[in-house]
PDB file of C-alpha atoms in Angstrom:
ATOM      1  CA  ASP L   1     -14.632  -2.843  -0.185  1.00 57.00           C
ATOM      2  CA  ALA L   2     -11.080  -3.863   0.612  1.00 64.00           C
ATOM      3  CA  GLY L   3     -10.241  -3.157   4.231  1.00 91.00           C
ATOM      4  CA  ILE L   4      -7.818  -0.282   4.029  1.00 95.00           C
ATOM      5  CA  THR L   5      -7.792   2.687   6.334  1.00 96.00           C
ATOM      6  CA  GLN L   6      -5.537   5.698   6.407  1.00 97.00           C
ATOM      7  CA  SER L   7      -4.939   8.016   9.317  1.00 97.00           C
ATOM      8  CA  PRO L   8      -5.133  10.877   9.712  1.00 97.00           C
ATOM      9  CA  ARG L   9      -7.466  11.829   6.877  1.00 96.00           C
ATOM     10  CA  HIS L  10      -6.481  15.478   7.039  1.00 97.00           C
ATOM     11  CA  LYS L  11      -3.441  17.149   8.530  1.00 97.00           C
ATOM     12  CA  VAL L  12      -2.028  20.651   8.574  1.00 98.00           C
ATOM     13  CA  THR L  13       1.533  21.028   9.770  1.00 97.00           C
ATOM     14  CA  GLU L  14       4.386  23.473   9.652  1.00 97.00           C
ATOM     15  CA  THR L  15       7.558  23.361   7.620  1.00 97.00           C
ATOM     16  CA  GLY L  16      10.332  21.451   9.354  1.00 97.00           C
ATOM     17  CA  THR L  17       8.143  19.231  11.515  1.00 97.00           C
ATOM     18  CA  PRO L  18       8.121  15.434  11.188  1.00 96.00           C
ATOM     19  CA  VAL L  19       4.879  13.828  10.043  1.00 97.00           C
ATOM     20  CA  THR L  20       3.839  10.171  10.041  1.00 98.00           C
ATOM     21  CA  LEU L  21       0.957   8.798   8.016  1.00 98.00           C
ATOM     22  CA  ARG L  22      -0.431   5.365   8.731  1.00 98.00           C
ATOM     23  CA  CYS L  23      -1.949   2.787   6.420  1.00 98.00           C
ATOM     24  CA  HIS L  24      -3.706  -0.219   7.915  1.00 98.00           C
ATOM     25  CA  GLN L  25      -5.070  -3.222   6.001  1.00 97.00           C
ATOM     26  CA  THR L  26      -7.146  -6.203   7.037  1.00 96.00           C
ATOM     27  CA  GLU L  27      -6.703  -8.149   3.755  1.00 94.00           C
ATOM     28  CA  ASN L  28      -3.327  -9.753   4.517  1.00 93.00           C
ATOM     29  CA  HIS L  29      -2.018  -8.600   1.115  1.00 93.00           C
ATOM     30  CA  ARG L  30       1.702  -8.855   0.582  1.00 93.00           C
ATOM     31  CA  TYR L  31       2.299  -5.582  -1.262  1.00 93.00           C
ATOM     32  CA  MET L  32       1.662  -2.107   0.109  1.00 95.00           C
ATOM     33  CA  TYR L  33       2.309   1.212  -1.626  1.00 95.00           C
ATOM     34  CA  TRP L  34       2.442   4.887  -0.847  1.00 97.00           C
ATOM     35  CA  TYR L  35       1.568   7.327  -3.623  1.00 96.00           C
ATOM     36  CA  ARG L  36       1.178  11.052  -3.785  1.00 96.00           C
ATOM     37  CA  GLN L  37      -1.304  12.682  -6.132  1.00 94.00           C
ATOM     38  CA  ASP L  38      -0.788  16.207  -7.409  1.00 93.00           C
ATOM     39  CA  PRO L  39      -2.539  18.118 -10.201  1.00 86.00           C
ATOM     40  CA  GLY L  40      -0.716  17.625 -13.474  1.00 83.00           C
ATOM     41  CA  HIS L  41       1.438  14.804 -12.090  1.00 86.00           C
ATOM     42  CA  GLY L  42      -1.069  12.018 -11.653  1.00 87.00           C
ATOM     43  CA  LEU L  43      -0.065   9.330  -9.190  1.00 90.00           C
ATOM     44  CA  ARG L  44       3.588   9.047  -8.251  1.00 92.00           C
ATOM     45  CA  LEU L  45       4.981   6.144  -6.284  1.00 93.00           C
ATOM     46  CA  ILE L  46       6.920   7.137  -3.167  1.00 96.00           C
ATOM     47  CA  HIS L  47       7.840   3.785  -1.605  1.00 96.00           C
ATOM     48  CA  TYR L  48       6.445   0.310  -1.583  1.00 94.00           C
ATOM     49  CA  SER L  49       6.767  -2.813   0.524  1.00 95.00           C
ATOM     50  CA  TYR L  50       6.838  -6.446  -0.565  1.00 92.00           C
ATOM     51  CA  GLY L  51       6.772  -7.919   2.920  1.00 92.00           C
ATOM     52  CA  VAL L  52       7.460  -7.240   6.584  1.00 94.00           C
ATOM     53  CA  LYS L  53      10.646  -5.160   6.806  1.00 93.00           C
ATOM     54  CA  ASP L  54      11.041  -5.343   2.998  1.00 94.00           C
ATOM     55  CA  THR L  55      10.696  -1.984   1.311  1.00 95.00           C
ATOM     56  CA  ASP L  56      11.951  -0.264  -1.806  1.00 93.00           C
ATOM     57  CA  LYS L  57      12.020   3.227  -3.245  1.00 94.00           C
ATOM     58  CA  GLY L  58       9.632   4.575  -5.841  1.00 91.00           C
ATOM     59  CA  GLU L  59      10.151   7.463  -8.221  1.00 89.00           C
ATOM     60  CA  VAL L  60       9.789  10.303  -5.656  1.00 95.00           C
ATOM     61  CA  SER L  61      11.298   8.909  -2.451  1.00 96.00           C
ATOM     62  CA  ASP L  62      13.514  11.839  -1.427  1.00 96.00           C
ATOM     63  CA  GLY L  63      12.401  13.306   1.897  1.00 96.00           C
ATOM     64  CA  TYR L  64      10.283  10.262   2.779  1.00 98.00           C
ATOM     65  CA  SER L  65      10.938   7.095   4.724  1.00 97.00           C
ATOM     66  CA  VAL L  66       8.743   4.074   5.369  1.00 98.00           C
ATOM     67  CA  SER L  67       8.511   1.187   7.773  1.00 97.00           C
ATOM     68  CA  ARG L  68       6.579  -2.039   7.838  1.00 97.00           C
ATOM     69  CA  SER L  69       6.947  -3.958  11.079  1.00 96.00           C
ATOM     70  CA  LYS L  70       3.683  -5.879  10.669  1.00 96.00           C
ATOM     71  CA  THR L  71       1.866  -7.193   7.604  1.00 95.00           C
ATOM     72  CA  GLU L  72      -1.096  -4.939   8.253  1.00 97.00           C
ATOM     73  CA  ASP L  73       0.649  -1.596   8.828  1.00 97.00           C
ATOM     74  CA  PHE L  74       2.719   0.573   6.505  1.00 98.00           C
ATOM     75  CA  LEU L  75       3.938   3.906   7.823  1.00 98.00           C
ATOM     76  CA  LEU L  76       5.101   6.859   5.759  1.00 98.00           C
ATOM     77  CA  THR L  77       7.270   9.458   7.502  1.00 98.00           C
ATOM     78  CA  LEU L  78       8.150  12.902   6.251  1.00 97.00           C
ATOM     79  CA  GLU L  79      11.313  13.510   8.210  1.00 93.00           C
ATOM     80  CA  SER L  80      11.161  17.305   7.929  1.00 96.00           C
ATOM     81  CA  ALA L  81       8.086  18.445   6.074  1.00 97.00           C
ATOM     82  CA  THR L  82       8.405  21.012   3.281  1.00 97.00           C
ATOM     83  CA  SER L  83       5.735  22.942   1.387  1.00 97.00           C
ATOM     84  CA  SER L  84       6.485  20.868  -1.724  1.00 97.00           C
ATOM     85  CA  GLN L  85       5.158  17.853   0.177  1.00 98.00           C
ATOM     86  CA  THR L  86       1.696  19.364   0.369  1.00 98.00           C
ATOM     87  CA  SER L  87      -0.339  16.735  -1.438  1.00 97.00           C
ATOM     88  CA  VAL L  88      -2.929  14.009  -1.196  1.00 97.00           C
ATOM     89  CA  TYR L  89      -1.331  10.748  -0.111  1.00 98.00           C
ATOM     90  CA  PHE L  90      -2.824   7.392  -1.027  1.00 97.00           C
ATOM     91  CA  CYS L  91      -1.989   4.003   0.341  1.00 97.00           C
ATOM     92  CA  ALA L  92      -2.672   0.964  -1.834  1.00 95.00           C
ATOM     93  CA  ILE L  93      -2.392  -2.784  -1.356  1.00 94.00           C
ATOM     94  CA  SER L  94      -2.247  -5.736  -3.720  1.00 91.00           C
ATOM     95  CA  PRO L  95      -1.776  -9.504  -3.481  1.00 87.00           C
ATOM     96  CA  GLY L  96       0.838  -9.531  -6.253  1.00 80.00           C
ATOM     97  CA  GLN L  97       2.930  -7.271  -8.451  1.00 75.00           C
ATOM     98  CA  GLY L  98       3.290  -8.123 -12.089  1.00 69.00           C
ATOM     99  CA  THR L  99       2.826 -11.867 -11.855  1.00 68.00           C
ATOM    100  CA  GLY L 100      -0.094 -14.218 -12.187  1.00 67.00           C
ATOM    101  CA  GLN L 101      -3.514 -13.232 -13.401  1.00 70.00           C
ATOM    102  CA  PRO L 102      -4.553  -9.569 -13.856  1.00 66.00           C
ATOM    103  CA  LEU L 103      -6.751  -9.448 -10.789  1.00 68.00           C
ATOM    104  CA  TYR L 104      -3.850 -10.733  -8.705  1.00 69.00           C
ATOM    105  CA  ASN L 105      -2.156  -7.406  -9.426  1.00 79.00           C
ATOM    106  CA  GLU L 106      -5.180  -5.249  -8.738  1.00 85.00           C
ATOM    107  CA  GLN L 107      -4.331  -2.428  -6.404  1.00 89.00           C
ATOM    108  CA  PHE L 108      -6.896  -1.459  -3.786  1.00 92.00           C
ATOM    109  CA  PHE L 109      -6.704   2.113  -2.600  1.00 94.00           C
ATOM    110  CA  GLY L 110      -7.370   3.739   0.721  1.00 95.00           C
ATOM    111  CA  PRO L 111      -9.431   6.937   1.018  1.00 94.00           C
ATOM    112  CA  GLY L 112      -6.392   9.233   1.044  1.00 95.00           C
ATOM    113  CA  THR L 113      -4.813  11.721   3.443  1.00 97.00           C
ATOM    114  CA  ARG L 114      -4.804  15.397   2.571  1.00 97.00           C
ATOM    115  CA  LEU L 115      -1.600  16.932   3.953  1.00 98.00           C
ATOM    116  CA  THR L 116      -0.938  20.659   3.990  1.00 98.00           C
ATOM    117  CA  VAL L 117       2.507  21.940   4.943  1.00 97.00           C
ATOM    118  CA  LEU L 118       2.523  25.657   5.777  1.00 96.00           C
TER     119      LEU L 118
ATOM    120  CA  GLY V   1      11.812   4.279 -20.115  1.00 65.00           C
ATOM    121  CA  GLU V   2       8.249   3.102 -19.923  1.00 71.00           C
ATOM    122  CA  ASP V   3       5.585   5.748 -20.266  1.00 87.00           C
ATOM    123  CA  VAL V   4       1.791   5.939 -20.396  1.00 91.00           C
ATOM    124  CA  GLU V   5       0.102   9.007 -21.845  1.00 93.00           C
ATOM    125  CA  GLN V   6      -3.474  10.232 -21.706  1.00 94.00           C
ATOM    126  CA  SER V   7      -5.270  13.407 -22.641  1.00 89.00           C
ATOM    127  CA  LEU V   8      -6.080  15.334 -19.465  1.00 89.00           C
ATOM    128  CA  PHE V   9      -9.676  16.407 -20.034  1.00 95.00           C
ATOM    129  CA  LEU V  10     -12.813  15.218 -21.800  1.00 97.00           C
ATOM    130  CA  SER V  11     -16.276  16.761 -21.741  1.00 97.00           C
ATOM    131  CA  VAL V  12     -19.397  15.003 -23.036  1.00 97.00           C
ATOM    132  CA  ARG V  13     -23.147  15.398 -22.861  1.00 97.00           C
ATOM    133  CA  GLU V  14     -25.244  13.020 -20.814  1.00 97.00           C
ATOM    134  CA  GLY V  15     -26.400  10.107 -22.948  1.00 97.00           C
ATOM    135  CA  ASP V  16     -23.526  10.393 -25.450  1.00 97.00           C
ATOM    136  CA  SER V  17     -20.625   7.941 -25.652  1.00 97.00           C
ATOM    137  CA  SER V  18     -17.289   8.861 -24.102  1.00 97.00           C
ATOM    138  CA  VAL V  19     -13.998   7.644 -25.484  1.00 97.00           C
ATOM    139  CA  ILE V  20     -10.893   7.983 -23.338  1.00 97.00           C
ATOM    140  CA  ASN V  21      -7.584   7.261 -25.040  1.00 97.00           C
ATOM    141  CA  CYS V  22      -4.237   6.068 -23.747  1.00 95.00           C
ATOM    142  CA  THR V  23      -0.903   5.289 -25.391  1.00 95.00           C
ATOM    143  CA  TYR V  24       1.949   3.316 -23.889  1.00 91.00           C
ATOM    144  CA  THR V  25       5.526   2.620 -24.877  1.00 87.00           C
ATOM    145  CA  ASP V  26       6.377  -0.841 -23.525  1.00 82.00           C
ATOM    146  CA  SER V  27       5.729  -3.318 -26.330  1.00 77.00           C
ATOM    147  CA  SER V  28       6.126  -6.229 -23.897  1.00 80.00           C
ATOM    148  CA  SER V  29       3.395  -5.076 -21.525  1.00 78.00           C
ATOM    149  CA  THR V  30       1.277  -7.916 -20.210  1.00 79.00           C
ATOM    150  CA  TYR V  31      -1.911  -6.378 -18.863  1.00 86.00           C
ATOM    151  CA  LEU V  32      -3.510  -2.978 -19.165  1.00 91.00           C
ATOM    152  CA  TYR V  33      -5.946  -1.538 -16.684  1.00 93.00           C
ATOM    153  CA  TRP V  34      -8.489   1.201 -16.385  1.00 96.00           C
ATOM    154  CA  TYR V  35      -9.062   2.656 -12.930  1.00 95.00           C
ATOM    155  CA  LYS V  36     -11.694   5.199 -11.922  1.00 96.00           C
ATOM    156  CA  GLN V  37     -11.315   7.859  -9.250  1.00 95.00           C
ATOM    157  CA  GLU V  38     -14.453   9.584  -8.047  1.00 94.00           C
ATOM    158  CA  PRO V  39     -14.145  12.981  -6.331  1.00 90.00           C
ATOM    159  CA  GLY V  40     -12.596  12.754  -2.881  1.00 88.00           C
ATOM    160  CA  ALA V  41     -11.935   9.028  -3.097  1.00 90.00           C
ATOM    161  CA  GLY V  42      -9.193   6.584  -3.939  1.00 91.00           C
ATOM    162  CA  LEU V  43      -8.912   4.716  -7.229  1.00 92.00           C
ATOM    163  CA  GLN V  44     -10.940   1.625  -8.041  1.00 92.00           C
ATOM    164  CA  LEU V  45     -10.308  -0.914 -10.765  1.00 92.00           C
ATOM    165  CA  LEU V  46     -12.838  -0.536 -13.567  1.00 94.00           C
ATOM    166  CA  THR V  47     -11.674  -3.150 -16.055  1.00 93.00           C
ATOM    167  CA  TYR V  48      -8.570  -4.720 -17.539  1.00 91.00           C
ATOM    168  CA  ILE V  49      -7.450  -6.376 -20.768  1.00 91.00           C
ATOM    169  CA  PHE V  50      -4.752  -8.885 -21.595  1.00 87.00           C
ATOM    170  CA  SER V  51      -2.189  -7.587 -24.031  1.00 83.00           C
ATOM    171  CA  ASN V  52      -3.045 -10.405 -26.472  1.00 85.00           C
ATOM    172  CA  MET V  53      -6.693  -9.324 -26.739  1.00 87.00           C
ATOM    173  CA  ASP V  54      -8.192  -6.780 -29.134  1.00 90.00           C
ATOM    174  CA  MET V  55     -11.405  -5.974 -27.349  1.00 94.00           C
ATOM    175  CA  LYS V  56     -13.227  -6.551 -24.103  1.00 94.00           C
ATOM    176  CA  GLN V  57     -16.807  -5.598 -23.362  1.00 94.00           C
ATOM    177  CA  ASP V  58     -18.351  -5.289 -19.930  1.00 91.00           C
ATOM    178  CA  GLN V  59     -21.876  -3.807 -19.849  1.00 94.00           C
ATOM    179  CA  ARG V  60     -21.501  -0.126 -20.854  1.00 96.00           C
ATOM    180  CA  LEU V  61     -17.711  -0.361 -21.062  1.00 96.00           C
ATOM    181  CA  THR V  62     -15.750  -1.369 -24.158  1.00 97.00           C
ATOM    182  CA  VAL V  63     -11.972  -1.582 -24.097  1.00 96.00           C
ATOM    183  CA  LEU V  64     -10.141  -1.596 -27.421  1.00 96.00           C
ATOM    184  CA  LEU V  65      -6.467  -2.438 -27.714  1.00 95.00           C
ATOM    185  CA  ASN V  66      -4.341  -1.780 -30.792  1.00 93.00           C
ATOM    186  CA  LYS V  67      -1.109  -3.499 -29.891  1.00 90.00           C
ATOM    187  CA  LYS V  68       0.660  -2.443 -33.074  1.00 90.00           C
ATOM    188  CA  ASP V  69       0.112   1.241 -32.282  1.00 92.00           C
ATOM    189  CA  LYS V  70       0.288   0.687 -28.500  1.00 91.00           C
ATOM    190  CA  HIS V  71      -3.055   2.419 -28.157  1.00 94.00           C
ATOM    191  CA  LEU V  72      -5.734   1.626 -25.605  1.00 94.00           C
ATOM    192  CA  SER V  73      -9.186   3.162 -25.403  1.00 96.00           C
ATOM    193  CA  LEU V  74     -12.102   3.022 -22.995  1.00 97.00           C
ATOM    194  CA  ARG V  75     -15.559   3.653 -24.397  1.00 97.00           C
ATOM    195  CA  ILE V  76     -18.425   4.381 -22.030  1.00 97.00           C
ATOM    196  CA  ALA V  77     -21.810   4.045 -23.688  1.00 97.00           C
ATOM    197  CA  ASP V  78     -24.764   6.189 -22.591  1.00 97.00           C
ATOM    198  CA  THR V  79     -22.581   8.290 -20.306  1.00 98.00           C
ATOM    199  CA  GLN V  80     -24.272   9.394 -17.090  1.00 97.00           C
ATOM    200  CA  THR V  81     -23.467  12.180 -14.637  1.00 95.00           C
ATOM    201  CA  GLY V  82     -22.305   9.497 -12.212  1.00 94.00           C
ATOM    202  CA  ASP V  83     -19.529   8.663 -14.673  1.00 96.00           C
ATOM    203  CA  SER V  84     -17.901  12.031 -13.989  1.00 96.00           C
ATOM    204  CA  ALA V  85     -14.514  11.075 -12.546  1.00 96.00           C
ATOM    205  CA  ILE V  86     -10.831  10.786 -13.369  1.00 96.00           C
ATOM    206  CA  TYR V  87      -9.936   7.706 -15.402  1.00 97.00           C
ATOM    207  CA  PHE V  88      -6.434   6.289 -15.170  1.00 96.00           C
ATOM    208  CA  CYS V  89      -4.816   3.991 -17.668  1.00 95.00           C
ATOM    209  CA  ALA V  90      -2.075   1.716 -16.301  1.00 92.00           C
ATOM    210  CA  GLU V  91       0.075  -1.072 -17.673  1.00 88.00           C
ATOM    211  CA  ILE V  92       2.029  -3.928 -16.183  1.00 83.00           C
ATOM    212  CA  THR V  93       5.355  -3.877 -17.955  1.00 77.00           C
ATOM    213  CA  GLY V  94       6.999  -7.030 -19.254  1.00 73.00           C
ATOM    214  CA  GLY V  95      10.448  -8.422 -18.587  1.00 70.00           C
ATOM    215  CA  ASN V  96      11.950  -9.537 -15.313  1.00 69.00           C
ATOM    216  CA  ASN V  97      11.242  -6.382 -13.340  1.00 68.00           C
ATOM    217  CA  ARG V  98       7.512  -6.015 -13.836  1.00 73.00           C
ATOM    218  CA  LYS V  99       5.894  -2.932 -12.465  1.00 78.00           C
ATOM    219  CA  LEU V 100       2.743  -0.891 -12.785  1.00 83.00           C
ATOM    220  CA  ILE V 101       3.085   2.318 -14.802  1.00 88.00           C
ATOM    221  CA  TRP V 102       0.321   4.908 -14.447  1.00 92.00           C
ATOM    222  CA  GLY V 103      -0.946   7.503 -16.856  1.00 93.00           C
ATOM    223  CA  LEU V 104      -1.722  10.987 -15.525  1.00 93.00           C
ATOM    224  CA  GLY V 105      -5.467  10.447 -15.687  1.00 94.00           C
ATOM    225  CA  THR V 106      -8.251  11.877 -17.856  1.00 96.00           C
ATOM    226  CA  SER V 107     -10.836  14.026 -16.116  1.00 96.00           C
ATOM    227  CA  LEU V 108     -14.267  13.254 -17.590  1.00 97.00           C
ATOM    228  CA  ALA V 109     -16.981  15.874 -17.169  1.00 97.00           C
ATOM    229  CA  VAL V 110     -20.521  14.850 -18.048  1.00 96.00           C
ATOM    230  CA  ASN V 111     -22.862  17.741 -18.758  1.00 94.00           C
ATOM    231  CA  PRO V 112     -26.638  17.412 -18.365  1.00 89.00           C
TER     232      PRO V 112
END
């Protein structure tokens, strides 16, 4: 299994509080992604990173920020959590994005973080 | 824009074949993938196919690609209860700004 961990695995918080989720990899992959998964919406990309300090927005980035100060860590911050951000959050990593051979673009997923905002 | 569509649910009996379908809109897509998500876990790559191929077989899995109709299918032979999961279709789009586009996932239930 690819070495990806997410912490915490479960969190319950209150509306208006800041929350930070951490993704840690030991594979030295260039690309890291944060997704949220909700029933009926599949996987939606929040933000992704293509290198240290290089990040870009996904399709549902409002209310979220990210930082990547080291290759191995990608942090997702909910600046002021809302109930609509209750979800399961997945981190993924990949060596490439859209170039090279198919397996170069394979995304490896972490186990997920279940976040509940009350 | 690019889109990938899948039916949301499929129910089969153990031992039967399952066929999960996917349609996509980007005619310049390069690769198409099938990922599997077991309950409580992240996604894992199951198989992939180049956009210039018609078929790929890998043990119990057969992937068929109809590029003209932009239709992709995943057939699982002799479906087992352990195959119960959500199956996601995804494509790498073509052009200069390549990205991975996900379908919503098909939930496969295998009944004994």
